[in-house]
Amino acid sequence: MRTSIVQILGVLWALSVGSGSAATLQVPAGYASIQSAINAAGKGDTILVAPGTYRERLLLKEGITLRSEGDDTVGTIGLKRAELTILDFAAGSGAGVAMAAGATLDGFTITGVGRFDEALWQHHFDTQGNEQSHEPIGEVGTPGIMVTGEATVRNNIVHHIGYTGIAITGGSPRIVNNVCHHTMGGGIGSMKGSTAQIEGNTCYGNFYAGIGCDASSPVIKNNRCHGNIRAGIGISEGSSPTVTGNQCYQNRRAGIGIRTGRETRPLVEGNDCTDNDMAGIGVEEGARPVLKKNRLAGNHLVAIGVIGGSDAVIEDNELSREGGLPPLIAVLEESRAVITGNTLRGGGVV
């Protein structure tokens, strides 16, 4: 009995020590800068940052949580606490925030990383991205938030960045409930084999896609992507993401754009693509997607276009348009498609 009591007391002591080991650090009440609090924090600690503007570029540490103070009251475009707690990087080098394994970034505005070229952005918006080159997509640059490995990025607002807003280079991070707008790259970019969970984000007004996949296979779920210069969601370079439940509308090109090679094989299911200036879903350059149960309405050229030697499965989609000459489904340029069970209103198949 004595041994059992000693063992139980030992376990209780260990639990009490473990539960009390995580600290909460406060900026600026306890630390003058956010980075100094990060440097002092240990794994499992939380850093709470008061509203204000902080001119720092941050390097997070493993297992810490960096969070703005306040509750989850909704503001104008994101959480109110994110709108009031601003990381503005007029000077410096490196990503605005560089994540670390197991770290969480929750509720900040990140802006001013690199140069947002308003004139160049407007030119390509006006010309529907027809003069843009594909080559810079996926190239190395300086993002608002750099994510490598397992981390969580949630409830942030990222805008007016000279490159991609949130850049994911490998790993399986969670990118949830962020707003990314007016960047000179994609709003969110998944690259280098990433299998990220990208869910519940809003991406608009970005130079390339709202959410882009380059040689990666994330889950892209329940996001809103609109008003981007290229696609709402762009999939290329051998990516095979699962793309479900997204709303892609009023983009200058396609709602969802899929291209570059037979190894680009996404599952695109249950999305709403409406009122895009070109296709609802566009497939080109030999890509091989499965397109199922999507709702495509009012897109200005075709609902689904398959060109450039591509090969698509088009199944159980709802396609409609209120007039206009182009067909709802176009399969051209030595492309092939298996087309079954679709509902078409306002156009046909060519």
XYZ file of C-alpha atoms in Angstrom:
350
model
C 0.000 0.000 0.000
C 2.816 2.405 0.914
C 4.424 1.816 -2.492
C 1.140 2.523 -4.263
C 0.643 5.773 -2.343
C 4.177 6.895 -3.144
C 3.661 6.117 -6.815
C 0.357 7.975 -6.898
C 1.869 11.010 -5.194
C 4.718 10.931 -7.686
C 2.340 10.901 -10.627
C 0.285 13.756 -9.169
C 3.436 15.795 -8.579
C 4.578 15.215 -12.169
C 1.196 16.250 -13.525
C 1.128 19.388 -11.392
C 4.591 20.364 -12.562
C 3.677 19.697 -16.209
C 0.446 21.660 -16.000
C 2.188 24.603 -14.388
C 5.186 24.677 -16.690
C 3.509 26.569 -19.537
C 3.854 30.313 -19.038
C 2.025 33.312 -20.483
C 4.256 36.204 -21.528
C 2.826 39.635 -22.303
C 3.906 42.321 -24.770
C 4.512 45.143 -24.043
C 3.612 44.750 -20.346
C 6.349 42.206 -19.675
C 8.570 42.521 -22.753
C 9.346 45.582 -24.832
C 9.318 43.699 -28.140
C 7.608 40.615 -29.502
C 10.898 38.995 -30.499
C 12.336 39.420 -27.011
C 9.293 37.592 -25.630
C 9.746 34.846 -28.238
C 13.397 34.488 -27.252
C 12.409 34.110 -23.592
C 9.558 31.667 -24.235
C 9.779 27.903 -23.973
C 7.892 25.117 -25.666
C 4.228 25.263 -24.683
C 4.318 28.934 -23.670
C 1.872 31.545 -24.947
C 2.780 35.126 -25.820
C -0.098 37.611 -25.688
C 0.399 40.829 -27.647
C -1.606 43.969 -26.867
C -3.178 46.008 -29.693
C -0.763 48.314 -31.485
C 1.657 48.514 -34.400
C 4.920 46.580 -34.067
C 7.741 47.072 -36.561
C 9.489 43.733 -36.210
C 10.208 40.702 -38.359
C 9.674 37.635 -36.242
C 11.338 34.245 -35.964
C 9.155 31.894 -33.921
C 10.381 29.030 -31.746
C 9.217 25.445 -31.612
C 5.949 24.815 -29.825
C 5.066 28.369 -28.795
C 1.806 30.233 -29.401
C 1.902 33.878 -30.476
C -1.556 35.414 -30.095
C -3.110 38.847 -30.120
C -5.050 39.861 -27.005
C -8.823 39.786 -27.121
C -11.743 37.556 -27.991
C -12.997 36.439 -31.386
C -15.310 39.369 -32.078
C -15.584 39.887 -35.829
C -14.288 43.166 -37.250
C -14.485 44.609 -40.768
C -12.690 41.874 -42.748
C -11.352 39.551 -40.031
C -11.261 39.260 -36.271
C -11.214 42.632 -34.538
C -8.138 41.705 -32.499
C -6.270 40.860 -35.719
C -7.211 44.212 -37.217
C -5.886 46.037 -34.141
C -2.594 44.137 -33.701
C -0.383 45.002 -36.652
C 3.038 43.786 -37.749
C 4.211 46.389 -40.279
C 7.588 45.788 -41.907
C 8.691 48.897 -43.758
C 12.344 47.877 -43.294
C 14.267 44.669 -42.686
C 14.834 41.388 -44.480
C 13.354 37.913 -44.374
C 9.739 36.846 -44.018
C 7.446 38.961 -41.900
C 6.913 35.941 -39.658
C 8.918 32.715 -39.986
C 7.062 29.826 -38.369
C 8.650 26.949 -36.424
C 7.648 23.336 -35.809
C 4.517 23.104 -33.691
C 4.203 26.889 -33.372
C 0.918 28.805 -33.682
C 0.374 32.319 -35.044
C -3.087 33.599 -34.165
C -4.692 36.940 -34.899
C -2.354 39.522 -36.436
C -2.291 41.834 -39.418
C 0.895 41.317 -41.451
C 1.706 43.984 -44.025
C 4.534 45.892 -45.689
C 6.822 42.922 -46.426
C 8.466 43.796 -49.738
C 6.930 46.169 -52.262
C 3.365 45.961 -53.472
C 3.464 47.476 -56.981
C 0.058 49.094 -57.394
C 0.621 50.162 -61.020
C 1.821 46.714 -62.131
C -1.008 45.020 -60.261
C -3.571 47.276 -61.932
C -2.084 46.751 -65.397
C -2.358 42.980 -65.160
C -5.795 43.178 -63.585
C -6.980 45.300 -66.512
C -5.476 42.860 -69.049
C -6.854 39.759 -67.258
C -3.398 38.351 -66.633
C -2.835 37.762 -70.363
C 0.633 39.336 -70.173
C 1.740 37.535 -67.017
C 4.386 34.816 -67.171
C 3.876 31.469 -65.419
C 7.548 31.093 -64.566
C 7.656 33.228 -61.388
C 4.902 31.131 -59.800
C 6.498 28.950 -57.129
C 9.844 30.747 -57.192
C 11.581 31.622 -53.931
C 10.662 35.016 -52.499
C 9.971 36.856 -49.250
C 6.432 36.149 -48.001
C 4.343 37.737 -45.312
C 4.367 34.421 -43.412
C 6.781 31.567 -44.165
C 5.588 28.111 -43.093
C 7.822 25.039 -43.136
C 6.821 21.801 -41.438
C 4.001 21.391 -38.930
C 2.581 24.689 -37.660
C -0.754 26.482 -37.327
C -1.504 29.854 -38.908
C -4.989 31.095 -38.090
C -7.109 34.233 -37.896
C -4.511 36.508 -39.536
C -4.901 39.264 -42.123
C -2.069 39.430 -44.674
C -2.062 42.244 -47.210
C 0.075 44.448 -49.453
C 3.011 42.055 -49.651
C 5.687 42.007 -52.371
C 5.410 38.226 -52.811
C 3.023 35.508 -51.600
C 0.986 36.254 -48.484
C 1.381 32.867 -46.759
C 4.028 30.598 -48.345
C 4.036 26.903 -47.391
C 7.185 24.984 -48.300
C 6.667 21.365 -47.319
C 5.077 19.662 -44.333
C 1.440 19.504 -43.269
C 0.618 22.789 -41.523
C -2.884 24.071 -40.776
C -3.728 27.345 -42.520
C -7.156 28.284 -41.199
C -9.456 31.334 -41.240
C -6.950 33.840 -42.614
C -7.608 36.745 -44.980
C -4.991 37.322 -47.714
C -5.427 40.195 -50.143
C -3.399 42.392 -52.472
C -0.153 40.493 -52.655
C 2.274 40.344 -55.591
C 2.087 36.539 -55.582
C -0.683 34.213 -54.492
C -2.691 34.869 -51.379
C -1.691 31.428 -50.069
C 0.912 29.311 -51.862
C 1.472 25.598 -51.229
C 4.807 24.345 -52.629
C 7.553 21.708 -52.400
C 5.449 18.674 -51.592
C 3.286 20.300 -48.943
C 0.198 18.437 -47.773
C -1.220 21.379 -45.841
C -4.782 21.774 -44.620
C -5.974 25.069 -46.109
C -9.458 25.746 -44.794
C -11.852 28.633 -44.268
C -9.595 31.340 -45.703
C -10.606 34.348 -47.793
C -8.219 35.351 -50.604
C -8.932 38.256 -52.939
C -7.180 40.801 -55.120
C -3.951 38.808 -55.426
C -1.511 39.078 -58.350
C -1.717 35.372 -59.227
C -4.166 32.895 -57.676
C -6.026 33.358 -54.440
C -4.712 29.920 -53.407
C -1.997 28.280 -55.494
C -0.544 24.741 -55.546
C 2.869 24.152 -57.105
C 4.190 20.572 -56.830
C 2.102 19.935 -53.709
C -1.058 18.129 -52.658
C -2.874 19.983 -49.881
C -6.494 19.753 -48.831
C -8.183 22.997 -49.935
C -11.564 23.212 -48.275
C -14.307 25.794 -47.690
C -12.314 28.845 -48.811
C -13.559 31.971 -50.601
C -11.394 33.206 -53.503
C -12.545 36.171 -55.558
C -11.259 39.080 -57.612
C -7.809 37.568 -58.166
C -5.895 38.347 -61.363
C -5.526 34.708 -62.361
C -7.587 31.861 -60.899
C -9.376 31.771 -57.604
C -7.554 28.464 -57.012
C -4.585 27.549 -59.221
C -3.228 23.983 -59.480
C -0.027 23.185 -61.400
C 3.333 21.400 -61.672
C 2.277 17.900 -60.653
C -0.017 18.911 -57.805
C -2.809 16.537 -56.784
C -4.785 18.378 -54.110
C -8.280 17.624 -52.889
C -10.338 20.752 -53.567
C -13.796 20.748 -51.976
C -16.485 23.158 -50.849
C -14.795 26.339 -52.076
C -16.423 29.460 -53.492
C -14.483 30.933 -56.437
C -16.120 33.929 -58.058
C -15.417 37.074 -60.068
C -11.808 36.134 -60.748
C -10.228 37.657 -63.839
C -9.543 34.263 -65.409
C -10.882 30.916 -64.142
C -12.579 30.133 -60.886
C -10.313 27.066 -60.645
C -7.386 26.738 -63.071
C -5.559 23.417 -63.597
C -2.466 23.026 -65.813
C 1.028 21.667 -66.545
C 1.318 17.994 -67.139
C -0.216 14.562 -66.689
C 0.928 14.359 -63.073
C -1.348 17.286 -62.203
C -4.322 15.200 -61.074
C -6.520 16.989 -58.531
C -9.900 15.909 -57.252
C -12.149 18.956 -57.607
C -15.501 18.239 -55.989
C -18.462 20.203 -54.669
C -17.188 23.716 -55.391
C -19.132 26.794 -56.513
C -17.497 28.724 -59.377
C -19.593 31.673 -60.513
C -19.268 34.835 -62.592
C -15.598 34.363 -63.467
C -14.334 36.282 -66.487
C -13.182 33.162 -68.353
C -13.969 29.559 -67.334
C -15.610 28.297 -64.208
C -12.994 25.512 -64.279
C -10.200 25.614 -66.859
C -7.949 22.640 -67.660
C -4.900 22.936 -69.932
C -1.373 21.760 -70.728
C -2.059 18.050 -70.356
C -3.524 18.053 -66.834
C -5.782 15.150 -65.735
C -8.327 16.259 -63.121
C -11.491 14.648 -61.825
C -14.284 17.247 -61.718
C -17.341 16.095 -59.748
C -20.494 17.653 -58.312
C -19.384 21.240 -58.857
C -21.865 24.056 -59.409
C -20.749 26.419 -62.171
C -22.979 29.347 -63.087
C -22.705 32.547 -65.083
C -19.073 32.209 -66.120
C -18.307 34.448 -69.084
C -16.708 31.958 -71.498
C -17.311 28.285 -70.648
C -18.348 26.508 -67.497
C -15.631 23.871 -68.059
C -12.886 24.198 -70.662
C -10.451 21.350 -71.405
C -7.667 22.238 -73.861
C -4.023 21.583 -74.682
C -4.033 17.783 -74.720
C -5.635 17.454 -71.307
C -7.724 14.527 -70.078
C -10.603 15.123 -67.648
C -13.397 13.239 -65.922
C -16.464 15.523 -65.811
C -19.191 13.943 -63.710
C -22.431 15.041 -61.992
C -21.777 18.783 -62.253
C -24.465 21.479 -62.480
C -23.626 23.938 -65.269
C -25.673 26.978 -66.221
C -25.571 30.346 -67.931
C -28.190 32.973 -68.731
C -27.409 33.274 -72.447
C -24.238 33.767 -74.478
C -22.681 31.896 -77.384
C -19.898 29.697 -75.951
C -20.795 26.126 -74.955
C -20.958 25.132 -71.312
C -18.370 22.367 -71.824
C -15.589 22.716 -74.400
C -13.080 19.903 -75.047
C -10.585 21.094 -77.672
C -6.995 20.853 -78.932
C -6.621 17.060 -78.838
C -8.000 16.864 -75.320
C -10.302 14.122 -74.062
C -13.008 13.942 -71.433
C -15.387 11.399 -69.941
C -18.609 13.385 -69.519
C -21.424 11.746 -67.530
C -24.397 12.721 -65.399
C -24.062 16.493 -65.729
C -26.973 18.943 -65.707
C -26.627 21.678 -68.359
C -28.790 24.771 -68.713
C -28.127 27.526 -71.251
C -25.556 25.775 -73.449
C -24.163 22.492 -74.667
C -20.983 20.509 -75.261
C -18.416 20.932 -78.010
